[in-house]
Short mmCIF file of C-alpha atoms and ligand atoms in Angstrom, two decimals:
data_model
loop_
_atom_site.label_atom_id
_atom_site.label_comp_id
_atom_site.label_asym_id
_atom_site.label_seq_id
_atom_site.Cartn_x
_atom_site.Cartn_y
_atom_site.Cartn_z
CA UNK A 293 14.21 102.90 21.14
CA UNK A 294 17.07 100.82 21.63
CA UNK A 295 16.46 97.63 23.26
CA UNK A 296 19.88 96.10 24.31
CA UNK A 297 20.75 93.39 27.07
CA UNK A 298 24.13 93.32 29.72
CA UNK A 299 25.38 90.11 29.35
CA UNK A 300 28.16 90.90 31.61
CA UNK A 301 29.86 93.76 33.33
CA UNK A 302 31.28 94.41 29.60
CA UNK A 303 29.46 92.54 26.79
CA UNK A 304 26.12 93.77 25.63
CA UNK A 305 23.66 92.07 23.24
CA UNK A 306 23.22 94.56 20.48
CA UNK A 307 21.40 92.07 18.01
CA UNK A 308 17.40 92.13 17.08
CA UNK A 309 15.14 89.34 15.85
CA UNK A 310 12.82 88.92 12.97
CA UNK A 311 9.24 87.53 13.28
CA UNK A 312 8.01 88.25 9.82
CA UNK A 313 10.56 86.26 7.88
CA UNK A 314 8.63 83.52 6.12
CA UNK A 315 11.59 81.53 4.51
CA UNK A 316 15.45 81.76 6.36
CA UNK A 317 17.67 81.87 3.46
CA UNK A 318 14.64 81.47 1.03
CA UNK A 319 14.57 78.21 1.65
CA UNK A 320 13.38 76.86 5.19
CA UNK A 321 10.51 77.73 7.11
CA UNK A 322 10.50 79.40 9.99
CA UNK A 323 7.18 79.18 12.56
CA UNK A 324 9.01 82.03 14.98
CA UNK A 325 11.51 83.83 13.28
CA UNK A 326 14.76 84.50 13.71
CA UNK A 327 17.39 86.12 15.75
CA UNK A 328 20.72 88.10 13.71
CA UNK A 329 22.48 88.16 16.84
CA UNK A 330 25.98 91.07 17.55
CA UNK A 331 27.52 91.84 20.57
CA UNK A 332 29.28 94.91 21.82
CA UNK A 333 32.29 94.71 24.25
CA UNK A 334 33.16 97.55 25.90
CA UNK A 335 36.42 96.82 27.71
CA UNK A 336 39.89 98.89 26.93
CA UNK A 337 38.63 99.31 23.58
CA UNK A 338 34.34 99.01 22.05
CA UNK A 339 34.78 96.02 19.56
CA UNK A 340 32.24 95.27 17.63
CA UNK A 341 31.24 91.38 17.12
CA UNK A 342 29.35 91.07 13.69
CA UNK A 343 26.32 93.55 12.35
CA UNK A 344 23.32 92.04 11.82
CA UNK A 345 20.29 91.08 8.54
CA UNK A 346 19.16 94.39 6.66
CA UNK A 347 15.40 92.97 8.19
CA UNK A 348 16.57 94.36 11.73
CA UNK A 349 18.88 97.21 10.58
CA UNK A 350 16.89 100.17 12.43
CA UNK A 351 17.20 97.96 15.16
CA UNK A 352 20.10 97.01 15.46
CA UNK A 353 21.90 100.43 14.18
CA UNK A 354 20.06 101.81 17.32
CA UNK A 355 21.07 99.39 19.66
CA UNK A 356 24.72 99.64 18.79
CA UNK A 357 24.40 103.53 19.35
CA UNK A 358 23.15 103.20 22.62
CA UNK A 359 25.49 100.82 23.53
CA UNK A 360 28.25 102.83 22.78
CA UNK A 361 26.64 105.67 24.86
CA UNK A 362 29.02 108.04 22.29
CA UNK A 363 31.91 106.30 23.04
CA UNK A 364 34.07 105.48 20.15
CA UNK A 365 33.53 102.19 18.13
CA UNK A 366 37.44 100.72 17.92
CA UNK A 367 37.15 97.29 16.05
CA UNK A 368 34.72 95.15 14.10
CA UNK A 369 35.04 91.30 14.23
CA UNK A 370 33.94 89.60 11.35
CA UNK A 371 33.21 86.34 11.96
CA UNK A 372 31.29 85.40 8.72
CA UNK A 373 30.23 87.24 5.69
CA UNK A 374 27.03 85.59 4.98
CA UNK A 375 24.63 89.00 4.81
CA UNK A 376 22.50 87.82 7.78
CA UNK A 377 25.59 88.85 9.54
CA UNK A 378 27.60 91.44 7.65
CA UNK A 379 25.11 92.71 5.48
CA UNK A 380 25.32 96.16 7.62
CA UNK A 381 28.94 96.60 7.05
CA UNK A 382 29.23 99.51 5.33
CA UNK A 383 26.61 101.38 7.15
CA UNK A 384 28.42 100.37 10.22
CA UNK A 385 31.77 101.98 8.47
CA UNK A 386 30.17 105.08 7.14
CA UNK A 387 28.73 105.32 10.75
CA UNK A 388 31.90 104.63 12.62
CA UNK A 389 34.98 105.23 9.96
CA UNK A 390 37.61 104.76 12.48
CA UNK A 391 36.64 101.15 13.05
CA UNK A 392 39.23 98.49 11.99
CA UNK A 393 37.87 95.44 10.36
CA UNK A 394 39.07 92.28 11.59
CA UNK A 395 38.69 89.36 9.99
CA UNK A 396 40.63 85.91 8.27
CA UNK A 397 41.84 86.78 5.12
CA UNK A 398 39.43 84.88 2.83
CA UNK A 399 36.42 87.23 4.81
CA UNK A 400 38.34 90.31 4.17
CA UNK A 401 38.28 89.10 0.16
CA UNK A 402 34.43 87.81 0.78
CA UNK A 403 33.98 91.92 2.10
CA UNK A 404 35.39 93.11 -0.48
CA UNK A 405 33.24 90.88 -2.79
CA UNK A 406 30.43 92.31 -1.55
CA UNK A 407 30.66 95.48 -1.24
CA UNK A 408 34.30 96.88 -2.74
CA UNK A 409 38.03 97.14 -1.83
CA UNK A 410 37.36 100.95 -0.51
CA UNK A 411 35.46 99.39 2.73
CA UNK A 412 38.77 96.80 3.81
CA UNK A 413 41.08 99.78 3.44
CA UNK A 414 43.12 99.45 6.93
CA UNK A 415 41.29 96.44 8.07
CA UNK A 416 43.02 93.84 10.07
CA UNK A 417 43.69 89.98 8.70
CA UNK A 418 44.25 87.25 11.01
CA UNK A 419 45.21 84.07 11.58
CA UNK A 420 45.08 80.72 13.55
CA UNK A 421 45.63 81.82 17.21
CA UNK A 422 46.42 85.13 16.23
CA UNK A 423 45.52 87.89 18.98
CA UNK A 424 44.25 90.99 19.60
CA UNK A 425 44.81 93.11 22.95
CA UNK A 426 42.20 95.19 24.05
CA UNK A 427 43.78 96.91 26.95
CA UNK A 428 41.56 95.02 28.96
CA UNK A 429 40.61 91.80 27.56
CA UNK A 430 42.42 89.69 25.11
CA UNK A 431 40.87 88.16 22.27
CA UNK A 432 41.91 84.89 20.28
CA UNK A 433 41.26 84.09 16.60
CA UNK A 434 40.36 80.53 15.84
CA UNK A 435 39.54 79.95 11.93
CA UNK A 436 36.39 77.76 11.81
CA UNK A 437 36.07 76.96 7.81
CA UNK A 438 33.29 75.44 6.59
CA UNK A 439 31.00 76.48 9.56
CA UNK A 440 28.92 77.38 7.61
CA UNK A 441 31.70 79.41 4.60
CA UNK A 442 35.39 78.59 3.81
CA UNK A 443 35.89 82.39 5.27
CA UNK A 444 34.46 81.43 9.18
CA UNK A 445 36.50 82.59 12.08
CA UNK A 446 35.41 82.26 15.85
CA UNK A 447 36.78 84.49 18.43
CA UNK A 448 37.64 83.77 22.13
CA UNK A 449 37.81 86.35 24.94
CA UNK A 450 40.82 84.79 27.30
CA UNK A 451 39.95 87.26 29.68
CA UNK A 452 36.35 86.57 30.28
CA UNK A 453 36.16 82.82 28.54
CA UNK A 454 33.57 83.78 26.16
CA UNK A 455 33.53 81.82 22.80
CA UNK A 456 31.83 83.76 19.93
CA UNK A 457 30.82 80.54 18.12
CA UNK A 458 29.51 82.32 14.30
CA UNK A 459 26.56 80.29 13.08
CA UNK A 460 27.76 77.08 15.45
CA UNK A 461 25.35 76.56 18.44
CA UNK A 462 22.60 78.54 16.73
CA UNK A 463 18.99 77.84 16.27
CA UNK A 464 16.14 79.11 14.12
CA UNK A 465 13.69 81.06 16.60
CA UNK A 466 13.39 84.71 17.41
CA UNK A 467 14.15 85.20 21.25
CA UNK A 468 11.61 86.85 22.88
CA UNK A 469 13.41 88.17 25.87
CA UNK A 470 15.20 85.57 27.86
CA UNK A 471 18.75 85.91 26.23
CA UNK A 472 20.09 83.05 27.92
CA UNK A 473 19.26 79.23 27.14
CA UNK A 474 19.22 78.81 30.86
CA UNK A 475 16.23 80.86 30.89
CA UNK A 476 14.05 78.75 28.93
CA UNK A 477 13.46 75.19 28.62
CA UNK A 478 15.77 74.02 25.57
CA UNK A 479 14.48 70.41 25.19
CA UNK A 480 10.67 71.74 24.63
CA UNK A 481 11.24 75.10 23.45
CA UNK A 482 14.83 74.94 21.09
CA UNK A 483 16.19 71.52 21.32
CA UNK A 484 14.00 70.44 17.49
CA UNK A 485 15.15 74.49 15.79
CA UNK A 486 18.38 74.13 17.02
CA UNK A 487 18.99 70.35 15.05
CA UNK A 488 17.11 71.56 12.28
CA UNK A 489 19.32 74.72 11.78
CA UNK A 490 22.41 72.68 12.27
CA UNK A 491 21.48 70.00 9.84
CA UNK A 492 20.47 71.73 7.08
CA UNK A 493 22.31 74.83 7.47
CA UNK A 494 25.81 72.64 8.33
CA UNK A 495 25.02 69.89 8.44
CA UNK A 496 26.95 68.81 4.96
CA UNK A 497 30.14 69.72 7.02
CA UNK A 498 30.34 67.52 9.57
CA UNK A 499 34.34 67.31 9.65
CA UNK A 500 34.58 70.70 10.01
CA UNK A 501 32.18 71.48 12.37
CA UNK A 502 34.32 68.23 14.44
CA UNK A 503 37.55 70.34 13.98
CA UNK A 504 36.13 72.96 15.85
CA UNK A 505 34.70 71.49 18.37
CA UNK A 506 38.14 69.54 18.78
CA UNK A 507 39.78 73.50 19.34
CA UNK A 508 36.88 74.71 21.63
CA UNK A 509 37.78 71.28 24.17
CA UNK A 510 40.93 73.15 24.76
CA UNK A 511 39.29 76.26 25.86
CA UNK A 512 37.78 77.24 29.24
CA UNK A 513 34.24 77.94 28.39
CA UNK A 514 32.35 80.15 30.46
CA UNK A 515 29.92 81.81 27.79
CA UNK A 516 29.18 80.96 24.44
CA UNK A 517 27.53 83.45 22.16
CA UNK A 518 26.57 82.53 18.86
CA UNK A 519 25.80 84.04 16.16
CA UNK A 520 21.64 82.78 16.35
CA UNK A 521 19.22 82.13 18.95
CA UNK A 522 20.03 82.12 22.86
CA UNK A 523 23.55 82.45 24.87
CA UNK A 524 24.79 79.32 26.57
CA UNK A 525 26.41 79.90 29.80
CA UNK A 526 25.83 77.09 31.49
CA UNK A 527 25.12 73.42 30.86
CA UNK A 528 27.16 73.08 27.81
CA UNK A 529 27.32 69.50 27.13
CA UNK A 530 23.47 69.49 26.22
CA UNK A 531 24.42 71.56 22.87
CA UNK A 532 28.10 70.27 22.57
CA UNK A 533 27.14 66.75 23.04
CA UNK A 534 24.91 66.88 20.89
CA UNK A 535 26.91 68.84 18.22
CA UNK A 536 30.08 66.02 18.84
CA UNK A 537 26.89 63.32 17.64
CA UNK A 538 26.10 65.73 14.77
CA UNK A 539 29.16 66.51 13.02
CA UNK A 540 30.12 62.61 13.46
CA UNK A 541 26.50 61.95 11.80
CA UNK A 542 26.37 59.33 14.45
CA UNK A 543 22.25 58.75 15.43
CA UNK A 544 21.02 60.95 18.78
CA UNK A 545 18.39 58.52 19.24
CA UNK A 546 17.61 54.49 18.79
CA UNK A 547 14.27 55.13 16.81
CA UNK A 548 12.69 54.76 13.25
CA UNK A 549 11.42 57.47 11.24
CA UNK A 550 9.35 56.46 8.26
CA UNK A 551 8.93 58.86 5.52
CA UNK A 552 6.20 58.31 2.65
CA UNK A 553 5.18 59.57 -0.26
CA UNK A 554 1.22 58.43 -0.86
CA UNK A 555 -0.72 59.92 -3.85
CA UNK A 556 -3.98 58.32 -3.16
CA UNK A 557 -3.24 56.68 0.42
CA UNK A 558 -2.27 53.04 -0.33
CA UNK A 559 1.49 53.59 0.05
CA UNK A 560 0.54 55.83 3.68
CA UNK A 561 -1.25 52.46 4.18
CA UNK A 562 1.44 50.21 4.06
CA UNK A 563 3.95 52.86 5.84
CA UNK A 564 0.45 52.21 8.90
CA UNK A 565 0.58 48.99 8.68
CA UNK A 566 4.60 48.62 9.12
CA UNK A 567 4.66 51.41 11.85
CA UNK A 568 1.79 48.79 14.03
CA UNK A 569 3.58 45.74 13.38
CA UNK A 570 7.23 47.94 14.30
CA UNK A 571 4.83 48.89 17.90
CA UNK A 572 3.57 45.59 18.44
CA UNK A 573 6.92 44.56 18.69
CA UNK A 574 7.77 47.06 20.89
CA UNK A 575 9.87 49.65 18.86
CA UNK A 576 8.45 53.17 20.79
CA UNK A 577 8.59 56.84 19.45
CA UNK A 578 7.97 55.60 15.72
CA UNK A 579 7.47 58.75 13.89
CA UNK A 580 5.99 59.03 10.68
CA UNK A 581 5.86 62.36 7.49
CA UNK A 582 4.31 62.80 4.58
CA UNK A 583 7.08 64.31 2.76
CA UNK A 584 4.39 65.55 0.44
CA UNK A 585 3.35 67.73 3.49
CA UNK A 586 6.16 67.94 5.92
CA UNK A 587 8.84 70.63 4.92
CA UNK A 588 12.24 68.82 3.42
CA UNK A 589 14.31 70.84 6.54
CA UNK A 590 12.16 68.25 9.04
CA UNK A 591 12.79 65.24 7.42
CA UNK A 592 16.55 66.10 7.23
CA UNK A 593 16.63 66.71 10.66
CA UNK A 594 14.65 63.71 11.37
CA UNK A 595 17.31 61.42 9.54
CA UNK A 596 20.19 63.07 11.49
CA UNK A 597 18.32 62.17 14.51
CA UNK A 598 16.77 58.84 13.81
CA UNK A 599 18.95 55.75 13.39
CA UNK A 600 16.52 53.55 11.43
CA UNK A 601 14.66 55.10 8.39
CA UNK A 602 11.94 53.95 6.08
CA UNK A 603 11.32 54.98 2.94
CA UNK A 604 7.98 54.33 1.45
CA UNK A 605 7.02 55.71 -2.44
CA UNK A 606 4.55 55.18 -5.08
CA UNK A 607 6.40 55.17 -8.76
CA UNK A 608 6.02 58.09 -10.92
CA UNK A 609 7.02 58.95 -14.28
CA UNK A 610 8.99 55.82 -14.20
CA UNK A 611 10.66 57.42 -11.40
CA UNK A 612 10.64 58.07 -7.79
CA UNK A 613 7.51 60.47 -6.99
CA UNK A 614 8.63 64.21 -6.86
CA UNK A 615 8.57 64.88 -2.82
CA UNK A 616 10.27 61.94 -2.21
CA UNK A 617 13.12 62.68 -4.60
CA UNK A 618 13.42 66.10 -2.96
CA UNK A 619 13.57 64.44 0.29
CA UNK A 620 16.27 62.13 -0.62
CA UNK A 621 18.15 64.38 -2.89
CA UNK A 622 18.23 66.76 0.34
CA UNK A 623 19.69 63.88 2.65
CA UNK A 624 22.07 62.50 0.09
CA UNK A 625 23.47 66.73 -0.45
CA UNK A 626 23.43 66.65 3.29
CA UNK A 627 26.46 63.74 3.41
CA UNK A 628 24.54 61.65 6.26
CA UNK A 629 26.28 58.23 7.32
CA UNK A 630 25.74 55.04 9.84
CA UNK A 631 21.88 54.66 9.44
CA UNK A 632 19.73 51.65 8.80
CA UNK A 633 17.57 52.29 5.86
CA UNK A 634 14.46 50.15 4.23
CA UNK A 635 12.18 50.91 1.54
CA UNK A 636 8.72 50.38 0.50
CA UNK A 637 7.69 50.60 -3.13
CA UNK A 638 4.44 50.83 -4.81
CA UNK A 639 3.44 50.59 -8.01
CA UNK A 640 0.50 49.70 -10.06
CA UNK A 641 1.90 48.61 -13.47
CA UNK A 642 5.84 49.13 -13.07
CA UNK A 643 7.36 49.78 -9.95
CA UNK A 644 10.38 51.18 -9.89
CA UNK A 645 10.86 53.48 -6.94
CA UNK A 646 11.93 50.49 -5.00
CA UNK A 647 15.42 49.98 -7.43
CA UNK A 648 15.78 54.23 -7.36
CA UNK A 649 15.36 54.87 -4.02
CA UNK A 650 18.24 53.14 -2.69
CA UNK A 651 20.57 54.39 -5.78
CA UNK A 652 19.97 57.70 -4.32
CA UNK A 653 21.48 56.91 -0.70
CA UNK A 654 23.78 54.73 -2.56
CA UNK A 655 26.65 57.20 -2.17
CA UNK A 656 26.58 57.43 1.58
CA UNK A 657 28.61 56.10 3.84
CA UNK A 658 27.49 53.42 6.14
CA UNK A 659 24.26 53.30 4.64
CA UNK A 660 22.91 49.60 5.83
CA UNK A 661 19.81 48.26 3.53
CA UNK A 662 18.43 46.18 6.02
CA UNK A 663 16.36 44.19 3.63
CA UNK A 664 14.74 44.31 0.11
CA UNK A 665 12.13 46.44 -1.02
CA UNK A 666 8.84 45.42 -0.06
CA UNK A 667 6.68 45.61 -3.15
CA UNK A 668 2.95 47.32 -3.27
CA UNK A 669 1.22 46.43 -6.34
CA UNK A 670 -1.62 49.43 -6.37
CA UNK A 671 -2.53 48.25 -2.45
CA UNK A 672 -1.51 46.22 0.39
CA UNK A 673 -2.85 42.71 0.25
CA UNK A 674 -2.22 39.62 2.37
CA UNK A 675 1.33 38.82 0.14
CA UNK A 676 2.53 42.42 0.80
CA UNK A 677 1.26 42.80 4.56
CA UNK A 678 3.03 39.46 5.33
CA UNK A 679 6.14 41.13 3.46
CA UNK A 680 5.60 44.22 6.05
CA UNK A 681 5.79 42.27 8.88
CA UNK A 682 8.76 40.78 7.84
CA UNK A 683 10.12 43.99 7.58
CA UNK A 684 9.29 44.64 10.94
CA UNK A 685 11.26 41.81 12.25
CA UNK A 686 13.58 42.59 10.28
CA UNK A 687 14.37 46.53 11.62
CA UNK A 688 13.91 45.20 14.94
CA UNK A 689 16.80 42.83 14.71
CA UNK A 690 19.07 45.93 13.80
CA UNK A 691 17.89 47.75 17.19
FE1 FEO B 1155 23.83 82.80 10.03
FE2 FEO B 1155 25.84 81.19 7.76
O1 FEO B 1155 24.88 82.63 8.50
#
């Protein structure tokens, strides 16, 4: 049975979420799913805003029948090719033949890619501020590159000032029934998803992202539908506000994050001890990972947030031990910028991790090393608790 939602008069929710899925893009976990969200806008002609993952295809295929109540299907916007979004295509097309693809030029190639020249016969390329008259409503083409491909395009209804954003403004989490953010409590219930899926997911394209949120200023927003998780309709400078910090990699919040890396709990002790001499002092909402246990995603979106970050490693084949390299391999691939960073080393014949830990970041821009390495030799004794405490004083004097 279908299971579709009016968003207005005109625009229907046609997309379906996934519970099951483990691993978003084989790589980061998800504790709620996911949502492959489409729209359907029936007004002077039924245009089609993206398909959907082949996870929800029954789904979704059935919703979009329904919606279209056997009324004809006109146009399909495609506003990114990545097959969580256009992996129905062709079914769509065999479905619905008539339908003109429309889409930049570098998605019609992408389509094409993917599934053959036969499927873009007819289809529609368009440009920067190209547009598209419905009869009824009047669509805009914005080209959004780089959120999250080089082939992204957003669309804009003039007529009713909705902004179909592709990937931007989404969040991991299935929706389970309230379709608009408004409805739930986005601080407690989408606020940590929605960074996480933007920093990992986008996060390395920061300028980009900032170029289109420079084009959506001009624009009167009255709904914005993305291509993941919830519809904004109101309230819009709690996501864009957040986004404008984001793409700048500029911190949300005045707070330390200290990651470690402890093999047999001497370097966790250390990263204790710093984080009590950091809350003596008065520093609040310390948070603290085992990178050996907390997924890579959190940490990343932990260091977009944060704006002071320990690192704190044990040595390990002469190197820097294995989760922790992840970790920092994963911020440095990320791009971040303007953060305060200190490390902890430890070490029980040679420590190096101390020296490689910083080379990794090293890259960065506006990475400020607020201090040498404080040095564990196998555990924390009075030389090396003294040289944490200095630390503290030190991070403190960069808040
Ligand atoms: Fe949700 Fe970049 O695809």
């Amino acid at each position: 049975m279908h299971c579709i939602r009016k968003l207005t008069d005109e625009l229907y929710y046609i997309g379906a979420s996934d519970r099951k899925l483990a691993l978003f893009e084989a790589a980061y976990p998800l504790s709620n799913g996911v949502s492959y969200n489409s729209y359907l806008l029936k007004a002077g002609k039924n245009v089609l805003f993206d398909t959907a993952d082949k996870s929800v295809s029954g789904q979704f295929l059935e919703n979009l029948e329904a919606g279209l109540d056997g009324g004809k299907l006109d146009y399909i916007i495609v506003h990114h090719m990545e097959p969580d979004h256009g992996a129905l295509l062709a079914e769509v097309k065999r479905r619905y033949p008539d339908a003109v693809i429309v889409a930049s030029a570098k998605a019609i190639a992408m389509i094409e890619r993917f599934f053959g020249a036969a499927l873009t016969e007819g289809a529609l390329a368009v440009k920067e501020g190209e547009t598209l008259d419905l009869g009824g409503h009047v669509l805009k083409f914005i080209m959004a590159p780089m959120v999250h491909w080089p082939e992204v395009m957003v669309s804009y209804d003039e007529t009713a000032g909705i902004l179909f954003s592709a990937d931007a403004f989404g969040t991991f989490g299935a929706l389970s029934g309230n379709i608009f953010m408004d409805e739930t409590d986005f601080e407690r219930r989408y606020l940590d998803e929605t960074r996480r899926y933007y920093t990992n997911i986008v996060g390395k394209y920061g300028p980009s992202t900032a170029a289109l949120l420079k084009k959506a200023a001009a624009l009167d927003i009255k709904m914005i539908c993305p291509l993941h998780g919830p519809v904004w309709r109101q309230d819009f400078d709690r996501i864009i506000d957040r986004y404008a910090k984001w793409a700048a990699y500029e911190p949300e919040d005045k707070a330390v994050m200290i990651a470690c890396a402890s093999v047999y709990g001497d370097t966790q002790n250390a990263a204790d001890i710093l984080a009590a001499r950091l809350a003596e002092k008065g520093v609040k909402d310390i948070v603290m990972y085992d990178v050996s246990v907390t997924h890579p995603s959190v940490i990343v979106s932990e260091a977009f947030r944060c704006s002071h970050l320990v690192f704190a490693a044990t040595t390990y084949n002469a190197g820097v031990f294995v989760t922790m390299e992840t970790v920092l391999h994963d911020i440095a691939a990320h791009g971040l910028q303007n953060r305060d960073v200190a490390f902890i080393e430890n070490g029980s014949w040679a420590p190096m991790s101390g020296k490689l830990m910083p080379q990794m970041l090293e890259k960065l821009k506006n990475i400020r090393v607020i201090s040498d390495p404080v040095t564990v030799a196998s555990a924390v004794k009075e030389d090396s608790a003294e040289a944490l405490e200095a630390l503290a004083d030190a991070i403190v004097g960069t808040m």
